[in-house]
């Protein structure tokens, strides 16, 4: 049996895809290994979102080639977004034998077989229908507690900075029945938490089931499982979704709502199709339905033509919302996007870095404040396993997706436990058993 080693980069969607890939390969006689030194096939499931993500993968391709030179017959494959973006250029590097885009995973067995005979293979066709809905993913997470389920693929938003519509193609929703079937399999394997994944979950639509409907079906079919989802788009998140969350206690009180910028002028140039006021209105609606709901965000510093004043608007929306956590990035121009074609990348790297550092410093304070507000509160957490610090401590997340740690040798991964917050750091709630 040939052994396959896969490294996964980028978003949770890629983790879910790697699980689909292992399933397709297992059905075709391939086994999985976590030891690159014994792998017959070495692959990376890649991300193109920023230039540094791609640079890191080029570094890994060099490492893969050390194996490829050492052991004849080893096949190196590049999958996912970078495969889709760079296409033939990856094969032309001479360092890669197989290139497969996000919609080409069903052809992987054939591509790998032909490539192992010394013929490099590429399939980067995007599909309007592929959802891998019939496939039962092989779970690769370590703890067996929390699983990702992909509910849709692709993206139709075409934000001007973003490469995803080009690498993942047009948006399509997966049949909700296959989502429920996959959730059943997770439950039967003992999973206690499911995260529904899509680039823009609010535009999920299959037959007459929209995202609120899907949430309701999953939450009510699996009352003992916690439900999370990501990512929401400020333009599309509806009151119906908020109402559904509020009326189901097993849907977690956490919304990831990427703001990207606090300046209307920049939001318009980003083609985000909402304004600062609209965003703040959605935040107010979330808090109205669920006062205890955590809100996290993504932001880009130094987008084309961003001025100091625009940047100040971003800082001020961070203060106004008081995000619980944020992923913060410098703008990275992606070839082929609307921004790359239409606007000069005219904020210097130094200035981008300075603005990013300012946002990070502000958010660090906001995260700390958010955690301080939780002192004395009791939360139900799902145990993930021992904490990083000590085998005498467990860690797990609360509904708001905050990491909690507490002294405990009695419980185990997969248990639900009530804890009281007694202290905090910027990133963690320090607790004791309630
Ligand atoms: N440069 C920097 N950050 C980007 N993101 C998406 N495209 C870019 C880019 N070209 C960020 C956005 C998005 C997150 C996944 O990555 O904030 O929400
Ligand atoms: Fe995920 Fe986007 Fe990276 Fe693709 S480019 S792996 S969709 S984050």
Tab-separated table of C-alpha atoms and ligand atoms in Angstrom:
chain	number	residue	atom	x	y	z
A	1	UNK	CA	0.000	0.000	0.000
A	2	UNK	CA	1.372	3.433	-0.954
A	3	UNK	CA	1.601	5.971	1.847
A	4	UNK	CA	0.513	9.578	1.560
A	5	UNK	CA	1.745	12.490	3.644
A	6	UNK	CA	-0.166	15.814	3.424
A	7	UNK	CA	0.629	19.154	5.056
A	8	UNK	CA	-2.301	21.544	5.271
A	9	UNK	CA	-1.953	25.334	5.097
A	10	UNK	CA	-4.451	28.195	5.147
A	11	UNK	CA	-8.000	28.187	6.422
A	12	UNK	CA	-10.263	25.592	8.070
A	13	UNK	CA	-11.754	24.926	4.656
A	14	UNK	CA	-8.419	23.465	3.640
A	15	UNK	CA	-8.421	21.173	6.667
A	16	UNK	CA	-11.869	19.934	5.587
A	17	UNK	CA	-10.562	19.464	2.027
A	18	UNK	CA	-7.560	17.465	3.208
A	19	UNK	CA	-10.010	15.146	4.989
A	20	UNK	CA	-11.908	14.703	1.706
A	21	UNK	CA	-8.633	14.024	-0.124
A	22	UNK	CA	-7.611	11.309	2.362
A	23	UNK	CA	-11.009	9.701	1.899
A	24	UNK	CA	-10.728	9.668	-1.904
A	25	UNK	CA	-7.198	8.273	-1.675
A	26	UNK	CA	-8.148	5.644	0.921
A	27	UNK	CA	-10.867	4.363	-1.436
A	28	UNK	CA	-8.127	3.914	-4.026
A	29	UNK	CA	-5.733	1.942	-1.872
A	30	UNK	CA	-3.586	4.701	-0.388
A	31	UNK	CA	-2.787	4.809	3.327
A	32	UNK	CA	-2.022	7.876	5.418
A	33	UNK	CA	1.300	8.599	7.117
A	34	UNK	CA	2.422	11.461	9.337
A	35	UNK	CA	6.085	10.620	8.710
A	36	UNK	CA	7.386	12.364	5.596
A	37	UNK	CA	10.401	10.026	5.586
A	38	UNK	CA	8.286	6.963	4.772
A	39	UNK	CA	5.829	8.624	2.358
A	40	UNK	CA	5.520	7.552	-1.279
A	41	UNK	CA	3.431	10.644	-1.995
A	42	UNK	CA	4.245	14.009	-0.344
A	43	UNK	CA	1.705	16.779	-0.806
A	44	UNK	CA	0.832	20.228	0.487
A	45	UNK	CA	-2.718	21.549	0.481
A	46	UNK	CA	-1.921	25.187	-0.056
A	47	UNK	CA	-3.086	28.764	0.497
A	48	UNK	CA	-2.651	31.821	-1.756
A	49	UNK	CA	-4.327	34.451	0.382
A	50	UNK	CA	-1.151	36.501	0.937
A	51	UNK	CA	2.254	36.414	-0.668
A	52	UNK	CA	3.943	35.213	2.532
A	53	UNK	CA	1.641	32.154	2.612
A	54	UNK	CA	2.910	31.185	-0.845
A	55	UNK	CA	6.546	31.917	0.028
A	56	UNK	CA	6.313	29.553	2.955
A	57	UNK	CA	5.018	26.808	0.676
A	58	UNK	CA	7.867	27.329	-1.821
A	59	UNK	CA	10.162	26.698	1.144
A	60	UNK	CA	8.337	23.450	1.885
A	61	UNK	CA	8.564	22.397	-1.774
A	62	UNK	CA	12.374	22.639	-1.421
A	63	UNK	CA	12.201	20.381	1.644
A	64	UNK	CA	9.936	17.900	-0.175
A	65	UNK	CA	12.522	17.764	-2.944
A	66	UNK	CA	15.194	16.594	-0.523
A	67	UNK	CA	13.007	13.476	-0.037
A	68	UNK	CA	12.322	13.274	-3.751
A	69	UNK	CA	16.069	13.192	-4.521
A	70	UNK	CA	16.857	10.773	-1.698
A	71	UNK	CA	14.237	8.182	-2.550
A	72	UNK	CA	13.416	7.542	-6.190
A	73	UNK	CA	9.732	7.166	-6.982
A	74	UNK	CA	8.564	9.714	-4.411
A	75	UNK	CA	5.837	11.900	-5.926
A	76	UNK	CA	5.446	15.554	-4.849
A	77	UNK	CA	2.003	17.135	-5.218
A	78	UNK	CA	0.666	20.665	-4.751
A	79	UNK	CA	-3.045	20.934	-4.042
A	80	UNK	CA	-5.505	23.690	-3.310
A	81	UNK	CA	-5.427	27.420	-3.865
A	82	UNK	CA	-1.782	27.827	-4.904
A	83	UNK	CA	-2.172	24.940	-7.363
A	84	UNK	CA	-5.169	26.718	-8.857
A	85	UNK	CA	-3.416	30.093	-9.022
A	86	UNK	CA	-0.007	29.065	-10.347
A	87	UNK	CA	-1.069	26.082	-12.466
A	88	UNK	CA	1.577	25.013	-14.997
A	89	UNK	CA	4.223	27.261	-13.396
A	90	UNK	CA	4.425	24.774	-10.532
A	91	UNK	CA	5.207	21.920	-12.922
A	92	UNK	CA	7.646	24.139	-14.824
A	93	UNK	CA	9.648	24.574	-11.623
A	94	UNK	CA	10.670	20.927	-12.035
A	95	UNK	CA	10.041	20.406	-8.325
A	96	UNK	CA	6.455	19.210	-8.476
A	97	UNK	CA	4.944	16.100	-10.111
A	98	UNK	CA	1.226	16.690	-9.548
A	99	UNK	CA	-0.824	19.908	-9.464
A	100	UNK	CA	-4.498	19.615	-8.475
A	101	UNK	CA	-6.892	22.491	-7.835
A	102	UNK	CA	-9.705	22.501	-5.237
A	103	UNK	CA	-12.271	20.927	-7.582
A	104	UNK	CA	-9.960	18.227	-8.983
A	105	UNK	CA	-9.518	15.938	-5.986
A	106	UNK	CA	-11.569	13.111	-7.463
A	107	UNK	CA	-8.944	12.769	-10.204
A	108	UNK	CA	-6.044	12.561	-7.722
A	109	UNK	CA	-5.726	8.724	-7.806
A	110	UNK	CA	-5.358	8.847	-11.589
A	111	UNK	CA	-2.990	11.850	-11.499
A	112	UNK	CA	-0.779	10.211	-8.870
A	113	UNK	CA	-0.618	6.948	-10.731
A	114	UNK	CA	0.403	8.539	-14.025
A	115	UNK	CA	2.874	10.847	-12.288
A	116	UNK	CA	4.570	7.925	-10.569
A	117	UNK	CA	5.417	6.639	-14.061
A	118	UNK	CA	7.370	9.847	-14.587
A	119	UNK	CA	4.732	11.957	-16.341
A	120	UNK	CA	3.895	15.197	-14.464
A	121	UNK	CA	0.132	15.744	-14.154
A	122	UNK	CA	-2.081	18.776	-13.765
A	123	UNK	CA	-5.822	19.252	-13.234
A	124	UNK	CA	-6.970	22.738	-12.283
A	125	UNK	CA	-10.451	22.721	-13.793
A	126	UNK	CA	-12.942	24.543	-11.593
A	127	UNK	CA	-16.456	23.189	-11.366
A	128	UNK	CA	-19.871	24.788	-10.892
A	129	UNK	CA	-21.270	21.689	-9.156
A	130	UNK	CA	-18.564	19.868	-7.206
A	131	UNK	CA	-19.252	19.859	-3.447
A	132	UNK	CA	-17.778	16.428	-2.541
A	133	UNK	CA	-21.166	15.988	-0.859
A	134	UNK	CA	-21.174	12.192	-1.133
A	135	UNK	CA	-17.711	11.765	0.401
A	136	UNK	CA	-17.206	10.815	4.046
A	137	UNK	CA	-14.067	12.677	5.111
A	138	UNK	CA	-11.288	10.878	6.994
A	139	UNK	CA	-10.851	13.022	10.138
A	140	UNK	CA	-7.294	14.252	10.705
A	141	UNK	CA	-7.787	16.267	13.907
A	142	UNK	CA	-5.875	15.044	16.946
A	143	UNK	CA	-8.517	15.160	19.700
A	144	UNK	CA	-11.611	13.561	18.144
A	145	UNK	CA	-13.825	16.248	19.702
A	146	UNK	CA	-14.397	18.934	17.094
A	147	UNK	CA	-15.025	18.388	13.372
A	148	UNK	CA	-15.285	20.684	10.349
A	149	UNK	CA	-18.081	20.194	7.833
A	150	UNK	CA	-17.923	22.074	4.572
A	151	UNK	CA	-21.395	23.321	3.578
A	152	UNK	CA	-20.499	25.190	0.423
A	153	UNK	CA	-17.555	25.889	-1.854
A	154	UNK	CA	-16.262	28.879	-3.774
A	155	UNK	CA	-17.217	32.517	-3.423
A	156	UNK	CA	-19.183	34.971	-5.563
A	157	UNK	CA	-18.317	38.147	-3.700
A	158	UNK	CA	-15.246	39.297	-5.622
A	159	UNK	CA	-13.852	41.611	-2.948
A	160	UNK	CA	-11.202	43.528	-4.841
A	161	UNK	CA	-8.214	42.361	-2.748
A	162	UNK	CA	-9.122	38.689	-2.608
A	163	UNK	CA	-7.777	35.804	-4.640
A	164	UNK	CA	-10.338	33.250	-3.389
A	165	UNK	CA	-12.957	33.615	-6.147
A	166	UNK	CA	-10.165	32.831	-8.628
A	167	UNK	CA	-8.711	29.900	-6.695
A	168	UNK	CA	-11.952	28.335	-5.484
A	169	UNK	CA	-14.339	29.320	-8.235
A	170	UNK	CA	-18.041	30.078	-8.153
A	171	UNK	CA	-20.146	29.616	-5.066
A	172	UNK	CA	-22.210	26.438	-4.736
A	173	UNK	CA	-24.089	24.974	-1.774
A	174	UNK	CA	-23.998	21.360	-0.746
A	175	UNK	CA	-27.196	19.307	-0.404
A	176	UNK	CA	-28.267	19.741	3.223
A	177	UNK	CA	-29.098	16.033	3.469
A	178	UNK	CA	-25.453	15.132	2.899
A	179	UNK	CA	-24.469	17.683	5.571
A	180	UNK	CA	-26.818	15.998	8.052
A	181	UNK	CA	-25.450	12.581	7.035
A	182	UNK	CA	-21.885	13.773	7.662
A	183	UNK	CA	-22.899	15.251	11.040
A	184	UNK	CA	-24.443	11.843	11.920
A	185	UNK	CA	-21.130	10.162	11.148
A	186	UNK	CA	-19.341	12.689	13.375
A	187	UNK	CA	-21.761	12.058	16.225
A	188	UNK	CA	-21.371	8.289	15.856
A	189	UNK	CA	-17.588	8.684	16.069
A	190	UNK	CA	-17.990	10.637	19.319
A	191	UNK	CA	-17.502	14.207	18.073
A	192	UNK	CA	-19.124	16.828	20.305
A	193	UNK	CA	-18.716	19.939	18.191
A	194	UNK	CA	-19.286	20.667	14.525
A	195	UNK	CA	-18.148	23.762	12.646
A	196	UNK	CA	-20.075	24.475	9.440
A	197	UNK	CA	-17.710	26.028	6.915
A	198	UNK	CA	-18.145	28.290	3.924
A	199	UNK	CA	-16.550	31.464	2.549
A	200	UNK	CA	-19.886	33.180	3.053
A	201	UNK	CA	-22.211	30.923	5.023
A	202	UNK	CA	-25.107	33.402	4.936
A	203	UNK	CA	-25.583	32.816	1.236
A	204	UNK	CA	-26.044	29.056	1.718
A	205	UNK	CA	-29.074	27.927	-0.268
A	206	UNK	CA	-30.020	24.415	-1.305
A	207	UNK	CA	-33.533	23.940	-2.663
A	208	UNK	CA	-35.672	25.837	-0.128
A	209	UNK	CA	-33.210	25.630	2.762
A	210	UNK	CA	-31.241	28.803	3.535
A	211	UNK	CA	-28.497	29.149	6.132
A	212	UNK	CA	-30.889	29.817	9.015
A	213	UNK	CA	-32.844	26.731	7.935
A	214	UNK	CA	-29.694	24.624	7.793
A	215	UNK	CA	-28.624	25.811	11.255
A	216	UNK	CA	-32.048	24.918	12.596
A	217	UNK	CA	-31.994	21.439	11.027
A	218	UNK	CA	-28.492	20.655	12.340
A	219	UNK	CA	-29.072	22.131	15.807
A	220	UNK	CA	-32.370	20.273	16.265
A	221	UNK	CA	-31.178	16.953	14.819
A	222	UNK	CA	-28.124	16.975	17.109
A	223	UNK	CA	-29.181	18.592	20.398
A	224	UNK	CA	-26.130	17.183	22.220
A	225	UNK	CA	-23.630	18.601	19.756
A	226	UNK	CA	-22.331	22.163	19.766
A	227	UNK	CA	-22.651	23.952	16.460
A	228	UNK	CA	-20.277	26.652	15.198
A	229	UNK	CA	-19.996	28.265	11.783
A	230	UNK	CA	-17.652	30.464	9.802
A	231	UNK	CA	-17.419	32.845	7.953
A	232	UNK	CA	-20.228	35.407	8.047
A	233	UNK	CA	-20.369	38.345	5.687
A	234	UNK	CA	-21.551	41.640	7.247
A	235	UNK	CA	-23.587	42.370	4.150
A	236	UNK	CA	-25.540	39.114	4.286
A	237	UNK	CA	-25.918	38.102	7.952
A	238	UNK	CA	-29.657	38.140	8.541
A	239	UNK	CA	-31.878	38.623	11.560
A	240	UNK	CA	-33.284	35.178	10.781
A	241	UNK	CA	-29.835	33.668	11.414
A	242	UNK	CA	-29.457	35.665	14.643
A	243	UNK	CA	-32.926	34.594	15.789
A	244	UNK	CA	-32.098	30.955	15.045
A	245	UNK	CA	-28.881	31.217	17.035
A	246	UNK	CA	-30.639	32.878	19.950
A	247	UNK	CA	-33.345	30.211	20.088
A	248	UNK	CA	-30.951	27.213	20.071
A	249	UNK	CA	-28.655	26.891	23.061
A	250	UNK	CA	-26.390	24.419	21.244
A	251	UNK	CA	-25.471	27.005	18.590
A	252	UNK	CA	-22.381	28.754	19.933
A	253	UNK	CA	-22.433	32.429	20.872
A	254	UNK	CA	-19.705	33.466	18.485
A	255	UNK	CA	-19.769	35.223	15.144
A	256	UNK	CA	-16.705	35.802	13.010
A	257	UNK	CA	-17.590	38.957	11.098
A	258	UNK	CA	-14.659	40.280	9.027
A	259	UNK	CA	-14.745	44.091	8.966
A	260	UNK	CA	-11.596	44.580	6.809
A	261	UNK	CA	-11.638	48.387	7.278
A	262	UNK	CA	-13.487	51.049	9.253
A	263	UNK	CA	-13.421	53.576	6.415
A	264	UNK	CA	-16.342	53.781	3.992
A	265	UNK	CA	-14.062	55.003	1.225
A	266	UNK	CA	-11.788	51.968	1.634
A	267	UNK	CA	-14.703	49.543	2.055
A	268	UNK	CA	-16.058	50.794	-1.262
A	269	UNK	CA	-12.690	50.290	-2.974
A	270	UNK	CA	-12.531	46.820	-1.438
A	271	UNK	CA	-15.988	46.164	-2.954
A	272	UNK	CA	-17.260	45.027	0.403
A	273	UNK	CA	-20.819	46.219	-0.321
A	274	UNK	CA	-21.526	47.456	3.203
A	275	UNK	CA	-20.727	50.652	5.042
A	276	UNK	CA	-19.336	51.305	8.482
A	277	UNK	CA	-22.847	52.222	9.645
A	278	UNK	CA	-24.269	48.968	8.260
A	279	UNK	CA	-21.546	46.980	10.018
A	280	UNK	CA	-22.266	48.723	13.320
A	281	UNK	CA	-25.976	48.090	12.831
A	282	UNK	CA	-25.292	44.354	12.402
A	283	UNK	CA	-23.141	44.365	15.549
A	284	UNK	CA	-26.005	46.062	17.420
A	285	UNK	CA	-28.430	43.441	16.097
A	286	UNK	CA	-26.140	40.606	17.255
A	287	UNK	CA	-25.944	42.120	20.743
A	288	UNK	CA	-29.706	42.669	20.796
A	289	UNK	CA	-30.453	39.007	20.064
A	290	UNK	CA	-27.533	37.631	22.110
A	291	UNK	CA	-25.962	40.024	24.610
A	292	UNK	CA	-23.351	37.372	25.433
A	293	UNK	CA	-22.287	36.753	21.814
A	294	UNK	CA	-18.579	37.112	21.042
A	295	UNK	CA	-17.677	38.955	17.855
A	296	UNK	CA	-14.317	38.423	16.170
A	297	UNK	CA	-13.024	39.943	12.976
A	298	UNK	CA	-10.422	40.159	10.198
A	299	UNK	CA	-8.802	43.415	9.154
A	300	UNK	CA	-6.395	44.524	6.436
A	301	UNK	CA	-3.913	47.351	7.095
A	302	UNK	CA	-2.615	49.507	4.254
A	303	UNK	CA	-4.990	48.686	1.404
A	304	UNK	CA	-4.460	50.716	-1.797
A	305	UNK	CA	-4.702	54.483	-1.189
A	306	UNK	CA	-5.432	54.065	2.543
A	307	UNK	CA	-4.642	57.343	4.321
A	308	UNK	CA	-3.854	57.979	7.966
A	309	UNK	CA	-7.445	59.173	8.332
A	310	UNK	CA	-8.828	55.910	6.898
A	311	UNK	CA	-6.555	54.020	9.274
A	312	UNK	CA	-7.863	56.071	12.217
A	313	UNK	CA	-11.385	55.020	11.171
A	314	UNK	CA	-10.300	51.384	11.416
A	315	UNK	CA	-8.907	51.960	14.901
A	316	UNK	CA	-12.107	53.709	15.914
A	317	UNK	CA	-14.414	50.935	14.685
A	318	UNK	CA	-12.283	48.464	16.667
A	319	UNK	CA	-12.826	50.605	19.785
A	320	UNK	CA	-16.499	51.052	19.050
A	321	UNK	CA	-17.208	47.334	18.600
A	322	UNK	CA	-14.695	46.093	21.189
A	323	UNK	CA	-13.877	42.897	19.304
A	324	UNK	CA	-13.183	39.834	21.414
A	325	UNK	CA	-10.382	38.765	19.070
A	326	UNK	CA	-9.105	39.602	15.595
A	327	UNK	CA	-6.938	38.302	12.773
A	328	UNK	CA	-4.929	41.231	11.486
A	329	UNK	CA	-2.952	41.456	8.241
A	330	UNK	CA	-0.933	43.814	6.055
A	331	UNK	CA	-2.404	44.180	2.585
A	332	UNK	CA	-0.680	41.857	0.124
A	333	UNK	CA	-1.367	42.457	-3.559
A	334	UNK	CA	-2.569	39.313	-5.335
A	335	UNK	CA	-1.997	39.146	-9.097
A	336	UNK	CA	-5.194	39.101	-11.152
A	337	UNK	CA	-7.482	40.561	-8.494
A	338	UNK	CA	-9.511	43.717	-9.201
A	339	UNK	CA	-7.292	45.715	-6.844
A	340	UNK	CA	-4.108	44.527	-8.536
A	341	UNK	CA	-5.539	45.474	-11.930
A	342	UNK	CA	-7.056	48.821	-10.957
A	343	UNK	CA	-5.230	50.360	-8.015
A	344	UNK	CA	-1.553	50.924	-7.264
A	345	UNK	CA	-0.283	49.168	-4.115
A	346	UNK	CA	0.817	52.564	-2.856
A	347	UNK	CA	1.121	52.298	0.922
A	348	UNK	CA	4.768	51.567	1.762
A	349	UNK	CA	5.631	48.356	3.588
A	350	UNK	CA	6.926	50.390	6.566
A	351	UNK	CA	3.633	52.264	6.784
A	352	UNK	CA	1.559	49.054	6.461
A	353	UNK	CA	3.594	47.486	9.240
A	354	UNK	CA	3.262	50.540	11.467
A	355	UNK	CA	-0.517	50.639	11.010
A	356	UNK	CA	-0.797	46.902	11.562
A	357	UNK	CA	1.208	47.159	14.781
A	358	UNK	CA	-1.090	49.929	15.972
A	359	UNK	CA	-4.153	47.787	15.305
A	360	UNK	CA	-2.546	44.799	17.047
A	361	UNK	CA	-1.666	46.877	20.116
A	362	UNK	CA	-5.223	48.195	20.294
A	363	UNK	CA	-6.741	44.723	19.857
A	364	UNK	CA	-4.439	43.261	22.529
A	365	UNK	CA	-5.965	45.736	24.968
A	366	UNK	CA	-9.508	44.984	23.755
A	367	UNK	CA	-8.964	41.220	24.090
A	368	UNK	CA	-7.689	41.763	27.620
A	369	UNK	CA	-10.708	43.950	28.472
A	370	UNK	CA	-13.056	41.369	26.980
A	371	UNK	CA	-11.471	38.678	29.157
A	372	UNK	CA	-11.589	40.863	32.274
A	373	UNK	CA	-15.344	41.270	31.761
A	374	UNK	CA	-15.630	37.465	32.137
A	375	UNK	CA	-14.098	37.351	35.633
A	376	UNK	CA	-16.473	35.532	37.986
A	377	UNK	CA	-18.670	34.178	35.176
A	378	UNK	CA	-19.481	30.479	34.838
A	379	UNK	CA	-19.104	28.859	31.430
A	380	UNK	CA	-19.800	25.421	30.040
A	381	UNK	CA	-16.690	24.325	28.151
A	382	UNK	CA	-15.969	21.376	25.899
A	383	UNK	CA	-12.778	19.648	27.045
A	384	UNK	CA	-10.190	19.369	24.254
A	385	UNK	CA	-7.429	17.751	26.325
A	386	UNK	CA	-4.524	18.618	28.633
A	387	UNK	CA	-3.387	22.251	28.578
A	388	UNK	CA	-0.089	23.178	26.948
A	389	UNK	CA	1.348	24.110	30.333
A	390	UNK	CA	0.625	21.110	32.499
A	391	UNK	CA	-0.767	17.544	32.433
A	392	UNK	CA	-2.653	18.457	35.638
A	393	UNK	CA	-4.676	21.027	33.709
A	394	UNK	CA	-7.319	20.695	31.028
A	395	UNK	CA	-8.196	23.145	28.289
A	396	UNK	CA	-11.278	23.720	26.199
A	397	UNK	CA	-13.375	26.469	24.649
A	398	UNK	CA	-16.494	28.116	25.915
A	399	UNK	CA	-19.439	28.968	23.687
A	400	UNK	CA	-17.796	32.310	22.858
A	401	UNK	CA	-14.784	30.388	21.498
A	402	UNK	CA	-12.478	31.615	24.262
A	403	UNK	CA	-9.813	29.171	25.404
A	404	UNK	CA	-10.207	28.222	29.073
A	405	UNK	CA	-7.688	26.325	31.259
A	406	UNK	CA	-8.306	24.904	34.702
A	407	UNK	CA	-6.774	22.367	37.120
A	408	UNK	CA	-8.535	19.045	36.574
A	409	UNK	CA	-7.505	15.402	36.461
A	410	UNK	CA	-11.019	13.984	36.591
A	411	UNK	CA	-12.369	14.827	33.129
A	412	UNK	CA	-11.296	13.939	29.629
A	413	UNK	CA	-11.483	15.193	26.036
A	414	UNK	CA	-15.098	15.339	24.871
A	415	UNK	CA	-16.621	16.030	28.305
A	416	UNK	CA	-18.689	19.144	28.935
A	417	UNK	CA	-17.579	20.821	32.172
A	418	UNK	CA	-18.731	23.968	34.027
A	419	UNK	CA	-15.918	26.303	35.052
A	420	UNK	CA	-15.699	29.696	36.800
A	421	UNK	CA	-13.299	32.354	35.538
A	422	UNK	CA	-10.807	33.402	38.221
A	423	UNK	CA	-8.214	35.213	36.138
A	424	UNK	CA	-7.087	35.813	32.584
A	425	UNK	CA	-4.325	36.558	30.167
A	426	UNK	CA	-4.874	38.273	26.841
A	427	UNK	CA	-5.480	34.941	25.127
A	428	UNK	CA	-6.843	32.653	27.837
A	429	UNK	CA	-9.392	32.513	30.636
A	430	UNK	CA	-7.897	30.999	33.793
A	431	UNK	CA	-10.630	29.032	35.554
A	432	UNK	CA	-11.514	26.551	38.260
A	433	UNK	CA	-14.178	23.830	38.244
A	434	UNK	CA	-17.570	25.297	39.129
B	1	LIG	N1	-3.984	40.821	1.692
B	1	LIG	C1	-4.087	40.759	3.039
B	1	LIG	N2	-5.077	40.116	3.680
B	1	LIG	C2	-6.018	39.498	2.928
B	1	LIG	N3	-7.109	38.808	3.268
B	1	LIG	C3	-7.712	38.388	2.147
B	1	LIG	N4	-7.044	38.810	1.067
B	1	LIG	C4	-5.973	39.521	1.533
B	1	LIG	C5	-4.910	40.219	0.904
B	1	LIG	N5	-4.808	40.291	-0.433
B	1	LIG	C6	-7.536	38.608	4.664
B	1	LIG	C7	-8.934	39.134	4.890
B	1	LIG	C8	-9.751	37.877	4.987
B	1	LIG	C9	-8.764	36.926	5.602
B	1	LIG	C10	-9.106	35.482	5.441
B	1	LIG	O1	-7.559	37.226	4.949
B	1	LIG	O2	-8.946	39.859	6.108
B	1	LIG	O3	-10.911	38.036	5.767
B	2	LIG	FE1	-8.403	29.190	2.438
B	2	LIG	FE2	-8.347	31.466	1.125
B	2	LIG	FE3	-6.083	30.308	1.762
B	2	LIG	FE4	-7.630	29.257	-0.117
B	2	LIG	S1	-6.603	31.226	-0.216
B	2	LIG	S2	-6.648	28.159	1.572
B	2	LIG	S3	-9.652	29.722	0.641
B	2	LIG	S4	-7.552	31.152	3.184
